[in-house]
Each structure stands twice: as C-alpha cells, then as structure tokens.
PDB file of C-alpha atoms in Angstrom:
ATOM      1  CA  MET A  21    -108.144  52.560 -54.056  1.00  0.00           C
ATOM      2  CA  LYS A  22    -109.446  52.079 -50.540  1.00  0.00           C
ATOM      3  CA  ILE A  23    -108.075  49.409 -48.310  1.00  0.00           C
ATOM      4  CA  LEU A  24    -109.699  48.716 -44.943  1.00  0.00           C
ATOM      5  CA  VAL A  25    -107.911  46.665 -42.276  1.00  0.00           C
ATOM      6  CA  VAL A  26    -110.135  45.138 -39.628  1.00  0.00           C
ATOM      7  CA  CYS A  27    -109.560  43.616 -36.235  1.00  0.00           C
ATOM      8  CA  GLY A  28    -111.743  42.891 -33.250  1.00  0.00           C
ATOM      9  CA  ASN A  29    -111.191  46.212 -31.374  1.00  0.00           C
ATOM     10  CA  GLY A  30    -109.739  48.469 -33.976  1.00  0.00           C
ATOM     11  CA  LEU A  31    -106.577  49.400 -31.999  1.00  0.00           C
ATOM     12  CA  GLY A  32    -104.348  46.363 -31.951  1.00  0.00           C
ATOM     13  CA  SER A  33    -103.569  44.041 -34.771  1.00  0.00           C
ATOM     14  CA  SER A  34    -105.284  46.294 -37.314  1.00  0.00           C
ATOM     15  CA  LEU A  35    -102.704  48.953 -36.459  1.00  0.00           C
ATOM     16  CA  ILE A  36     -99.875  46.557 -36.998  1.00  0.00           C
ATOM     17  CA  MET A  37    -101.329  45.331 -40.255  1.00  0.00           C
ATOM     18  CA  GLU A  38    -101.929  48.914 -41.471  1.00  0.00           C
ATOM     19  CA  MET A  39     -98.285  49.745 -40.799  1.00  0.00           C
ATOM     20  CA  ASN A  40     -97.026  46.679 -42.653  1.00  0.00           C
ATOM     21  CA  ILE A  41     -99.355  47.253 -45.576  1.00  0.00           C
ATOM     22  CA  LYS A  42     -98.368  50.930 -45.935  1.00  0.00           C
ATOM     23  CA  GLU A  43     -94.750  49.834 -45.982  1.00  0.00           C
ATOM     24  CA  ILE A  44     -95.366  47.303 -48.732  1.00  0.00           C
ATOM     25  CA  LEU A  45     -97.381  49.791 -50.788  1.00  0.00           C
ATOM     26  CA  GLN A  46     -94.659  52.354 -50.570  1.00  0.00           C
ATOM     27  CA  LYS A  47     -92.040  49.740 -51.525  1.00  0.00           C
ATOM     28  CA  LEU A  48     -94.146  48.803 -54.583  1.00  0.00           C
ATOM     29  CA  GLN A  49     -94.967  52.454 -55.273  1.00  0.00           C
ATOM     30  CA  ILE A  50     -98.757  51.812 -55.242  1.00  0.00           C
ATOM     31  CA  GLN A  51    -101.115  54.547 -54.163  1.00  0.00           C
ATOM     32  CA  ALA A  52    -103.953  53.502 -51.860  1.00  0.00           C
ATOM     33  CA  GLU A  53    -105.819  54.884 -48.848  1.00  0.00           C
ATOM     34  CA  VAL A  54    -105.357  52.569 -45.927  1.00  0.00           C
ATOM     35  CA  ASN A  55    -107.490  52.759 -42.781  1.00  0.00           C
ATOM     36  CA  HIS A  56    -108.226  50.510 -39.901  1.00  0.00           C
ATOM     37  CA  GLU A  57    -111.444  49.837 -38.036  1.00  0.00           C
ATOM     38  CA  ASP A  58    -112.993  47.514 -35.556  1.00  0.00           C
ATOM     39  CA  PHE A  59    -115.270  44.790 -36.645  1.00  0.00           C
ATOM     40  CA  SER A  60    -118.627  46.412 -35.820  1.00  0.00           C
ATOM     41  CA  SER A  61    -117.647  49.684 -37.635  1.00  0.00           C
ATOM     42  CA  ALA A  62    -116.396  47.719 -40.625  1.00  0.00           C
ATOM     43  CA  SER A  63    -119.791  46.031 -41.044  1.00  0.00           C
ATOM     44  CA  SER A  64    -121.145  49.268 -42.428  1.00  0.00           C
ATOM     45  CA  SER A  65    -117.989  50.373 -44.298  1.00  0.00           C
ATOM     46  CA  GLN A  66    -117.137  50.167 -47.915  1.00  0.00           C
ATOM     47  CA  ALA A  67    -113.680  49.405 -49.306  1.00  0.00           C
ATOM     48  CA  ASP A  68    -112.029  48.021 -52.388  1.00  0.00           C
ATOM     49  CA  ILE A  69    -110.125  45.435 -50.340  1.00  0.00           C
ATOM     50  CA  PHE A  70    -110.735  44.226 -46.755  1.00  0.00           C
ATOM     51  CA  ILE A  71    -107.747  42.825 -44.838  1.00  0.00           C
ATOM     52  CA  ALA A  72    -107.905  40.904 -41.561  1.00  0.00           C
ATOM     53  CA  ALA A  73    -106.302  38.075 -39.660  1.00  0.00           C
ATOM     54  CA  LYS A  74    -107.836  34.731 -40.579  1.00  0.00           C
ATOM     55  CA  ASP A  75    -110.332  34.331 -37.771  1.00  0.00           C
ATOM     56  CA  MET A  76    -111.672  37.851 -38.299  1.00  0.00           C
ATOM     57  CA  ALA A  77    -111.610  37.517 -42.046  1.00  0.00           C
ATOM     58  CA  LEU A  78    -114.202  34.667 -41.724  1.00  0.00           C
ATOM     59  CA  HIS A  79    -116.556  36.986 -39.974  1.00  0.00           C
ATOM     60  CA  LEU A  80    -116.158  39.589 -42.769  1.00  0.00           C
ATOM     61  CA  GLN A  81    -116.860  37.007 -45.434  1.00  0.00           C
ATOM     62  CA  GLU A  82    -119.944  35.967 -43.508  1.00  0.00           C
ATOM     63  CA  MET A  83    -121.134  39.563 -43.877  1.00  0.00           C
ATOM     64  CA  ASP A  84    -120.586  39.297 -47.613  1.00  0.00           C
ATOM     65  CA  LYS A  85    -117.659  41.695 -47.642  1.00  0.00           C
ATOM     66  CA  SER A  86    -115.539  41.094 -50.657  1.00  0.00           C
ATOM     67  CA  PRO A  87    -112.722  40.708 -51.490  1.00  0.00           C
ATOM     68  CA  VAL A  88    -111.333  39.776 -48.141  1.00  0.00           C
ATOM     69  CA  LEU A  89    -107.636  39.074 -47.717  1.00  0.00           C
ATOM     70  CA  ALA A  90    -107.145  36.596 -44.848  1.00  0.00           C
ATOM     71  CA  LEU A  91    -103.698  36.678 -43.141  1.00  0.00           C
ATOM     72  CA  THR A  92    -102.265  33.720 -41.196  1.00  0.00           C
ATOM     73  CA  ASN A  93     -99.468  35.827 -39.786  1.00  0.00           C
ATOM     74  CA  ILE A  94     -99.913  39.565 -39.491  1.00  0.00           C
ATOM     75  CA  PHE A  95     -96.192  40.059 -39.010  1.00  0.00           C
ATOM     76  CA  ASP A  96     -95.211  38.294 -42.231  1.00  0.00           C
ATOM     77  CA  LYS A  97     -94.697  40.975 -44.885  1.00  0.00           C
ATOM     78  CA  ALA A  98     -94.033  38.401 -47.508  1.00  0.00           C
ATOM     79  CA  GLU A  99     -97.375  36.876 -46.955  1.00  0.00           C
ATOM     80  CA  ILE A 100     -99.090  40.237 -47.103  1.00  0.00           C
ATOM     81  CA  GLU A 101     -97.305  41.193 -50.316  1.00  0.00           C
ATOM     82  CA  LYS A 102     -98.004  37.877 -51.975  1.00  0.00           C
ATOM     83  CA  LYS A 103    -101.741  37.981 -51.176  1.00  0.00           C
ATOM     84  CA  LEU A 104    -102.198  41.687 -51.783  1.00  0.00           C
ATOM     85  CA  LEU A 105    -100.740  41.951 -55.252  1.00  0.00           C
ATOM     86  CA  PRO A 106    -103.236  39.832 -57.131  1.00  0.00           C
ATOM     87  CA  LEU A 107    -106.067  41.765 -55.530  1.00  0.00           C
ATOM     88  CA  ILE A 108    -104.596  45.106 -56.471  1.00  0.00           C
ATOM     89  CA  ASN A 109    -103.929  43.992 -60.056  1.00  0.00           C
ATOM     90  CA  ARG A 110    -107.501  42.698 -60.547  1.00  0.00           C
TER      91      ARG A 110
ATOM     92  CA  MET B  28     -88.156  51.314 -25.664  1.00  0.00           C
ATOM     93  CA  LEU B  29     -90.267  48.132 -25.308  1.00  0.00           C
ATOM     94  CA  SER B  30     -88.943  47.584 -21.747  1.00  0.00           C
ATOM     95  CA  ASP B  31     -90.639  50.806 -20.691  1.00  0.00           C
ATOM     96  CA  TYR B  32     -93.992  49.141 -21.387  1.00  0.00           C
ATOM     97  CA  LEU B  33     -92.938  45.616 -20.635  1.00  0.00           C
ATOM     98  CA  PRO B  34     -90.716  45.514 -17.486  1.00  0.00           C
ATOM     99  CA  LEU B  35     -89.362  42.299 -15.978  1.00  0.00           C
ATOM    100  CA  GLU B  36     -92.081  42.046 -13.347  1.00  0.00           C
ATOM    101  CA  ARG B  37     -94.698  41.654 -16.120  1.00  0.00           C
ATOM    102  CA  ILE B  38     -92.942  38.772 -17.815  1.00  0.00           C
ATOM    103  CA  THR B  39     -94.023  35.213 -16.818  1.00  0.00           C
ATOM    104  CA  VAL B  40     -92.736  31.875 -17.970  1.00  0.00           C
ATOM    105  CA  LEU B  41     -94.882  28.800 -17.168  1.00  0.00           C
ATOM    106  CA  SER B  42     -94.764  25.194 -18.286  1.00  0.00           C
ATOM    107  CA  SER B  43     -98.513  25.053 -19.200  1.00  0.00           C
ATOM    108  CA  LEU B  44    -101.974  26.197 -18.365  1.00  0.00           C
ATOM    109  CA  PRO B  45    -105.163  24.058 -18.656  1.00  0.00           C
ATOM    110  CA  ASN B  46    -107.077  26.322 -20.992  1.00  0.00           C
ATOM    111  CA  TRP B  47    -107.115  29.684 -22.847  1.00  0.00           C
ATOM    112  CA  LYS B  48    -109.253  31.396 -20.233  1.00  0.00           C
ATOM    113  CA  GLU B  49    -106.649  30.777 -17.546  1.00  0.00           C
ATOM    114  CA  ALA B  50    -103.974  31.967 -19.901  1.00  0.00           C
ATOM    115  CA  ILE B  51    -105.881  35.287 -20.307  1.00  0.00           C
ATOM    116  CA  ASP B  52    -106.339  35.530 -16.498  1.00  0.00           C
ATOM    117  CA  VAL B  53    -102.731  34.902 -15.801  1.00  0.00           C
ATOM    118  CA  SER B  54    -101.470  37.217 -18.530  1.00  0.00           C
ATOM    119  CA  VAL B  55    -103.746  40.078 -17.384  1.00  0.00           C
ATOM    120  CA  GLN B  56    -102.916  39.800 -13.672  1.00  0.00           C
ATOM    121  CA  PRO B  57     -99.583  41.705 -13.793  1.00  0.00           C
ATOM    122  CA  LEU B  58    -101.384  44.618 -15.554  1.00  0.00           C
ATOM    123  CA  VAL B  59    -103.991  44.637 -12.774  1.00  0.00           C
ATOM    124  CA  ASP B  60    -101.240  44.500 -10.125  1.00  0.00           C
ATOM    125  CA  ALA B  61     -99.678  47.570 -11.711  1.00  0.00           C
ATOM    126  CA  SER B  62    -103.072  49.340 -11.978  1.00  0.00           C
ATOM    127  CA  ILE B  63    -102.682  49.523 -15.744  1.00  0.00           C
ATOM    128  CA  VAL B  64    -106.061  47.869 -16.132  1.00  0.00           C
ATOM    129  CA  ASN B  65    -108.961  47.286 -13.865  1.00  0.00           C
ATOM    130  CA  THR B  66    -110.199  43.935 -12.700  1.00  0.00           C
ATOM    131  CA  GLY B  67    -112.871  43.806 -15.378  1.00  0.00           C
ATOM    132  CA  TYR B  68    -110.344  43.819 -18.239  1.00  0.00           C
ATOM    133  CA  ALA B  69    -109.758  40.067 -18.350  1.00  0.00           C
ATOM    134  CA  LYS B  70    -113.450  39.327 -18.332  1.00  0.00           C
ATOM    135  CA  ALA B  71    -113.934  41.809 -21.295  1.00  0.00           C
ATOM    136  CA  ILE B  72    -111.188  40.025 -23.243  1.00  0.00           C
ATOM    137  CA  LYS B  73    -112.714  36.592 -22.569  1.00  0.00           C
ATOM    138  CA  SER B  74    -116.237  37.762 -23.567  1.00  0.00           C
ATOM    139  CA  SER B  75    -114.926  39.105 -26.895  1.00  0.00           C
ATOM    140  CA  ILE B  76    -113.182  35.824 -27.642  1.00  0.00           C
ATOM    141  CA  GLU B  77    -116.331  33.880 -26.732  1.00  0.00           C
ATOM    142  CA  ALA B  78    -118.342  36.184 -29.075  1.00  0.00           C
ATOM    143  CA  LEU B  79    -115.993  36.518 -31.992  1.00  0.00           C
ATOM    144  CA  GLY B  80    -113.722  33.488 -31.727  1.00  0.00           C
ATOM    145  CA  PRO B  81    -109.916  33.497 -31.176  1.00  0.00           C
ATOM    146  CA  TYR B  82    -109.344  36.592 -33.373  1.00  0.00           C
ATOM    147  CA  CYS B  83    -106.479  37.733 -31.100  1.00  0.00           C
ATOM    148  CA  VAL B  84    -104.278  34.824 -32.224  1.00  0.00           C
ATOM    149  CA  ILE B  85    -102.740  36.736 -35.050  1.00  0.00           C
ATOM    150  CA  ALA B  86     -99.784  34.598 -36.023  1.00  0.00           C
ATOM    151  CA  PRO B  87     -98.838  30.973 -35.504  1.00  0.00           C
ATOM    152  CA  GLY B  88     -98.415  30.493 -31.745  1.00  0.00           C
ATOM    153  CA  ILE B  89     -98.873  34.148 -30.873  1.00  0.00           C
ATOM    154  CA  ALA B  90    -101.816  35.886 -29.230  1.00  0.00           C
ATOM    155  CA  MET B  91    -102.210  39.590 -28.653  1.00  0.00           C
ATOM    156  CA  PRO B  92    -105.225  39.876 -26.427  1.00  0.00           C
ATOM    157  CA  HIS B  93    -106.630  43.225 -25.502  1.00  0.00           C
ATOM    158  CA  ALA B  94    -109.985  44.737 -24.844  1.00  0.00           C
ATOM    159  CA  ARG B  95    -111.830  47.820 -26.040  1.00  0.00           C
ATOM    160  CA  LEU B  96    -110.846  51.215 -24.586  1.00  0.00           C
ATOM    161  CA  GLU B  97    -113.898  51.458 -22.266  1.00  0.00           C
ATOM    162  CA  SER B  98    -113.225  47.999 -20.724  1.00  0.00           C
ATOM    163  CA  GLY B  99    -110.999  49.194 -17.994  1.00  0.00           C
ATOM    164  CA  ALA B 100    -107.774  50.379 -19.513  1.00  0.00           C
ATOM    165  CA  ASN B 101    -106.016  53.044 -17.342  1.00  0.00           C
ATOM    166  CA  ALA B 102    -102.613  53.292 -19.049  1.00  0.00           C
ATOM    167  CA  ILE B 103    -100.580  51.947 -21.930  1.00  0.00           C
ATOM    168  CA  GLY B 104     -98.682  48.780 -20.994  1.00  0.00           C
ATOM    169  CA  ALA B 105     -98.076  45.138 -21.863  1.00  0.00           C
ATOM    170  CA  SER B 106     -97.435  41.824 -20.249  1.00  0.00           C
ATOM    171  CA  LEU B 107     -95.926  38.731 -21.714  1.00  0.00           C
ATOM    172  CA  LEU B 108     -96.763  35.130 -20.833  1.00  0.00           C
ATOM    173  CA  LEU B 109     -94.706  32.363 -22.310  1.00  0.00           C
ATOM    174  CA  LEU B 110     -96.264  28.883 -22.125  1.00  0.00           C
ATOM    175  CA  LYS B 111     -93.690  26.215 -22.884  1.00  0.00           C
ATOM    176  CA  LYS B 112     -96.281  23.635 -23.732  1.00  0.00           C
ATOM    177  CA  GLY B 113     -98.777  25.933 -25.464  1.00  0.00           C
ATOM    178  CA  VAL B 114    -102.530  26.255 -25.039  1.00  0.00           C
ATOM    179  CA  CYS B 115    -105.353  26.030 -27.575  1.00  0.00           C
ATOM    180  CA  PHE B 116    -107.643  28.985 -28.331  1.00  0.00           C
ATOM    181  CA  GLY B 117    -109.577  26.977 -30.936  1.00  0.00           C
ATOM    182  CA  GLY B 118    -108.239  28.643 -34.092  1.00  0.00           C
ATOM    183  CA  ASN B 119    -105.934  28.018 -37.042  1.00  0.00           C
ATOM    184  CA  ASN B 120    -102.815  29.283 -35.341  1.00  0.00           C
ATOM    185  CA  ASP B 121    -102.936  26.980 -32.301  1.00  0.00           C
ATOM    186  CA  PRO B 122    -101.202  26.029 -30.076  1.00  0.00           C
ATOM    187  CA  VAL B 123    -100.431  29.447 -28.570  1.00  0.00           C
ATOM    188  CA  TYR B 124     -97.121  29.759 -26.710  1.00  0.00           C
ATOM    189  CA  ILE B 125     -96.769  33.536 -26.511  1.00  0.00           C
ATOM    190  CA  VAL B 126     -99.531  35.629 -24.961  1.00  0.00           C
ATOM    191  CA  MET B 127     -98.732  39.293 -25.325  1.00  0.00           C
ATOM    192  CA  THR B 128    -101.454  41.174 -23.578  1.00  0.00           C
ATOM    193  CA  PHE B 129    -101.600  44.955 -23.860  1.00  0.00           C
ATOM    194  CA  SER B 130    -103.709  47.947 -22.898  1.00  0.00           C
ATOM    195  CA  ALA B 131    -104.333  51.204 -24.745  1.00  0.00           C
ATOM    196  CA  THR B 132    -106.118  54.272 -23.564  1.00  0.00           C
ATOM    197  CA  ASP B 133    -107.104  55.772 -26.922  1.00  0.00           C
ATOM    198  CA  LYS B 134    -106.834  54.907 -30.540  1.00  0.00           C
ATOM    199  CA  THR B 135    -103.388  56.328 -31.292  1.00  0.00           C
ATOM    200  CA  SER B 136    -101.038  56.962 -28.291  1.00  0.00           C
ATOM    201  CA  HIS B 137     -99.870  53.409 -28.228  1.00  0.00           C
ATOM    202  CA  ILE B 138     -98.521  53.430 -31.730  1.00  0.00           C
ATOM    203  CA  GLN B 139     -94.979  53.314 -30.509  1.00  0.00           C
ATOM    204  CA  LEU B 140     -95.768  50.334 -28.277  1.00  0.00           C
ATOM    205  CA  MET B 141     -97.442  48.529 -31.212  1.00  0.00           C
ATOM    206  CA  GLN B 142     -94.426  49.251 -33.529  1.00  0.00           C
ATOM    207  CA  SER B 143     -91.964  47.884 -30.940  1.00  0.00           C
ATOM    208  CA  LEU B 144     -94.149  44.854 -30.225  1.00  0.00           C
ATOM    209  CA  ALA B 145     -94.565  44.080 -33.924  1.00  0.00           C
ATOM    210  CA  LEU B 146     -90.865  44.325 -34.553  1.00  0.00           C
ATOM    211  CA  PHE B 147     -90.001  42.264 -31.520  1.00  0.00           C
ATOM    212  CA  LEU B 148     -92.439  39.487 -32.206  1.00  0.00           C
ATOM    213  CA  SER B 149     -91.640  39.466 -35.863  1.00  0.00           C
ATOM    214  CA  ASN B 150     -87.880  39.073 -35.248  1.00  0.00           C
ATOM    215  CA  GLU B 151     -87.659  37.251 -31.969  1.00  0.00           C
ATOM    216  CA  SER B 152     -90.541  34.781 -31.558  1.00  0.00           C
ATOM    217  CA  LYS B 153     -88.265  31.766 -32.249  1.00  0.00           C
ATOM    218  CA  ALA B 154     -85.636  32.927 -29.700  1.00  0.00           C
ATOM    219  CA  LEU B 155     -88.472  33.866 -27.298  1.00  0.00           C
ATOM    220  CA  ARG B 156     -89.878  30.372 -27.309  1.00  0.00           C
ATOM    221  CA  LYS B 157     -86.522  29.057 -26.256  1.00  0.00           C
ATOM    222  CA  CYS B 158     -86.308  31.217 -23.112  1.00  0.00           C
ATOM    223  CA  GLU B 159     -86.638  29.506 -19.788  1.00  0.00           C
ATOM    224  CA  SER B 160     -86.959  32.531 -17.548  1.00  0.00           C
ATOM    225  CA  PRO B 161     -88.328  36.088 -17.476  1.00  0.00           C
ATOM    226  CA  GLU B 162     -84.710  37.348 -17.288  1.00  0.00           C
ATOM    227  CA  ALA B 163     -83.779  35.615 -20.492  1.00  0.00           C
ATOM    228  CA  ILE B 164     -86.809  37.262 -22.141  1.00  0.00           C
ATOM    229  CA  SER B 165     -85.979  40.656 -20.684  1.00  0.00           C
ATOM    230  CA  ALA B 166     -82.539  40.326 -22.231  1.00  0.00           C
ATOM    231  CA  LEU B 167     -84.159  39.789 -25.639  1.00  0.00           C
ATOM    232  CA  ILE B 168     -86.386  42.835 -25.208  1.00  0.00           C
ATOM    233  CA  LYS B 169     -83.668  45.293 -24.468  1.00  0.00           C
ATOM    234  CA  ASP B 170     -82.875  46.107 -28.092  1.00  0.00           C
ATOM    235  CA  TYR B 171     -86.403  47.074 -29.019  1.00  0.00           C
TER     236      TYR B 171
END
C-alpha cells in the first residue's frame, strides 16, 4: 500500500505528518510505504491514499486525486488514526 | 534541543497585528537579523500563501510558515511569534495565535528540528498561548 503525504513545499508539515503516520502504522502493525512530496510533484504522483492538511487537501481533490484524507490538526494522532483506518480497510 | 534552533531573541509576543502578511513579516524578521534567511524569504512565503491559500495553518490556531529551499534559506532555524489576539489567514483553522516560522537548507537535515517542533506544539500549545513574555515561552521550550 502506498501512502503519499503532501504539503506546500514538501519539507515542513508533510515531514511531521509522515512521522505521525508511520508511528500509527507501526502501532497498528500495518505495512505501508509512506512518502512525502510537495504539491507540484504530487500532481503527477500515484498513491493508494493521499494525506494532507485541510487547505492542501482541497487542492488535491480539485486535481481529482482520490482518496484524500484531510487533516484539521497534523499533530493530532487520534484524528489521523480515526480517519486513516477506514481508508486502509476499504 | 529546540532552544538551539529557537533562542530567546527569536521569540516575540505581541498583542495583535492587523493582518496575516504583517504576521509573516514580523515572524521572519528575527531570522533575517540572524542571517538564517535572506530578505526575500518573507516575500516567498507570502506569494505561496496567495497562490495556494493558507496551507501553512496546519492545526487550530497554529501556522508553520516556511518557503522552498531556493527562496533564501541559509541555515536551519526557527522563530516564534505569539499573537494574543490572533490573526486571520482565511482558512478553517483561524484565528492564528502561534506563528512558528522555520527555515531548512535541504530536504532532510532539519528532521530533528521538525520532531522537536512537532512534539512541542503538540504538547504545549495551550500553555504557550497563556505566556505573556518571550522569557515565559523560553522556559516552556527548555525541555524539548
């Protein structure tokens, strides 16, 4: 499974989200490849799940990327876990 | 340690600022003064926000503005601006009280700074908002 985390510049919030996601995946013992990219690189990338903070998620959805997990708070691991599980179990 | 990247002289507490652009300018200034970024850095951040929207407001009340590597970053560092009354960036997570601006020189060397910032903001944003001075904020940072 390929998870792509996206932020505006590819070196700030996407890094933090990637760290949190990897921690959650490890806790749940789920195997997945997690990478992060900036918005313009992500436009030509494929993934099984795209993850971004809410404002960036809107842009990904506009580009017809799907599914896109939109986070209100990138520090909130409970939010990440709650939103990620249904997408992984699909 | 977070204080290595975010020393007392780069922490500012203000009552308010009129708009998000001034918040970016004020938060970037300490990084310019320390030559961590060039004078074009603030402009690059503002242009990105104008183009992509307030994508740097990544949690309720918290913004982490930064620009692309080629926009004038000379070193890894951060600055913190606390706005007691908050400022609007035009997104879901407004108003913004904490502006944590940082600079990175490549895609990976700042991982330690990001980990410390994430842990700090995750644990201390409530306490941070109650601070009335840079010294109080500096005291919060010392364990990270």
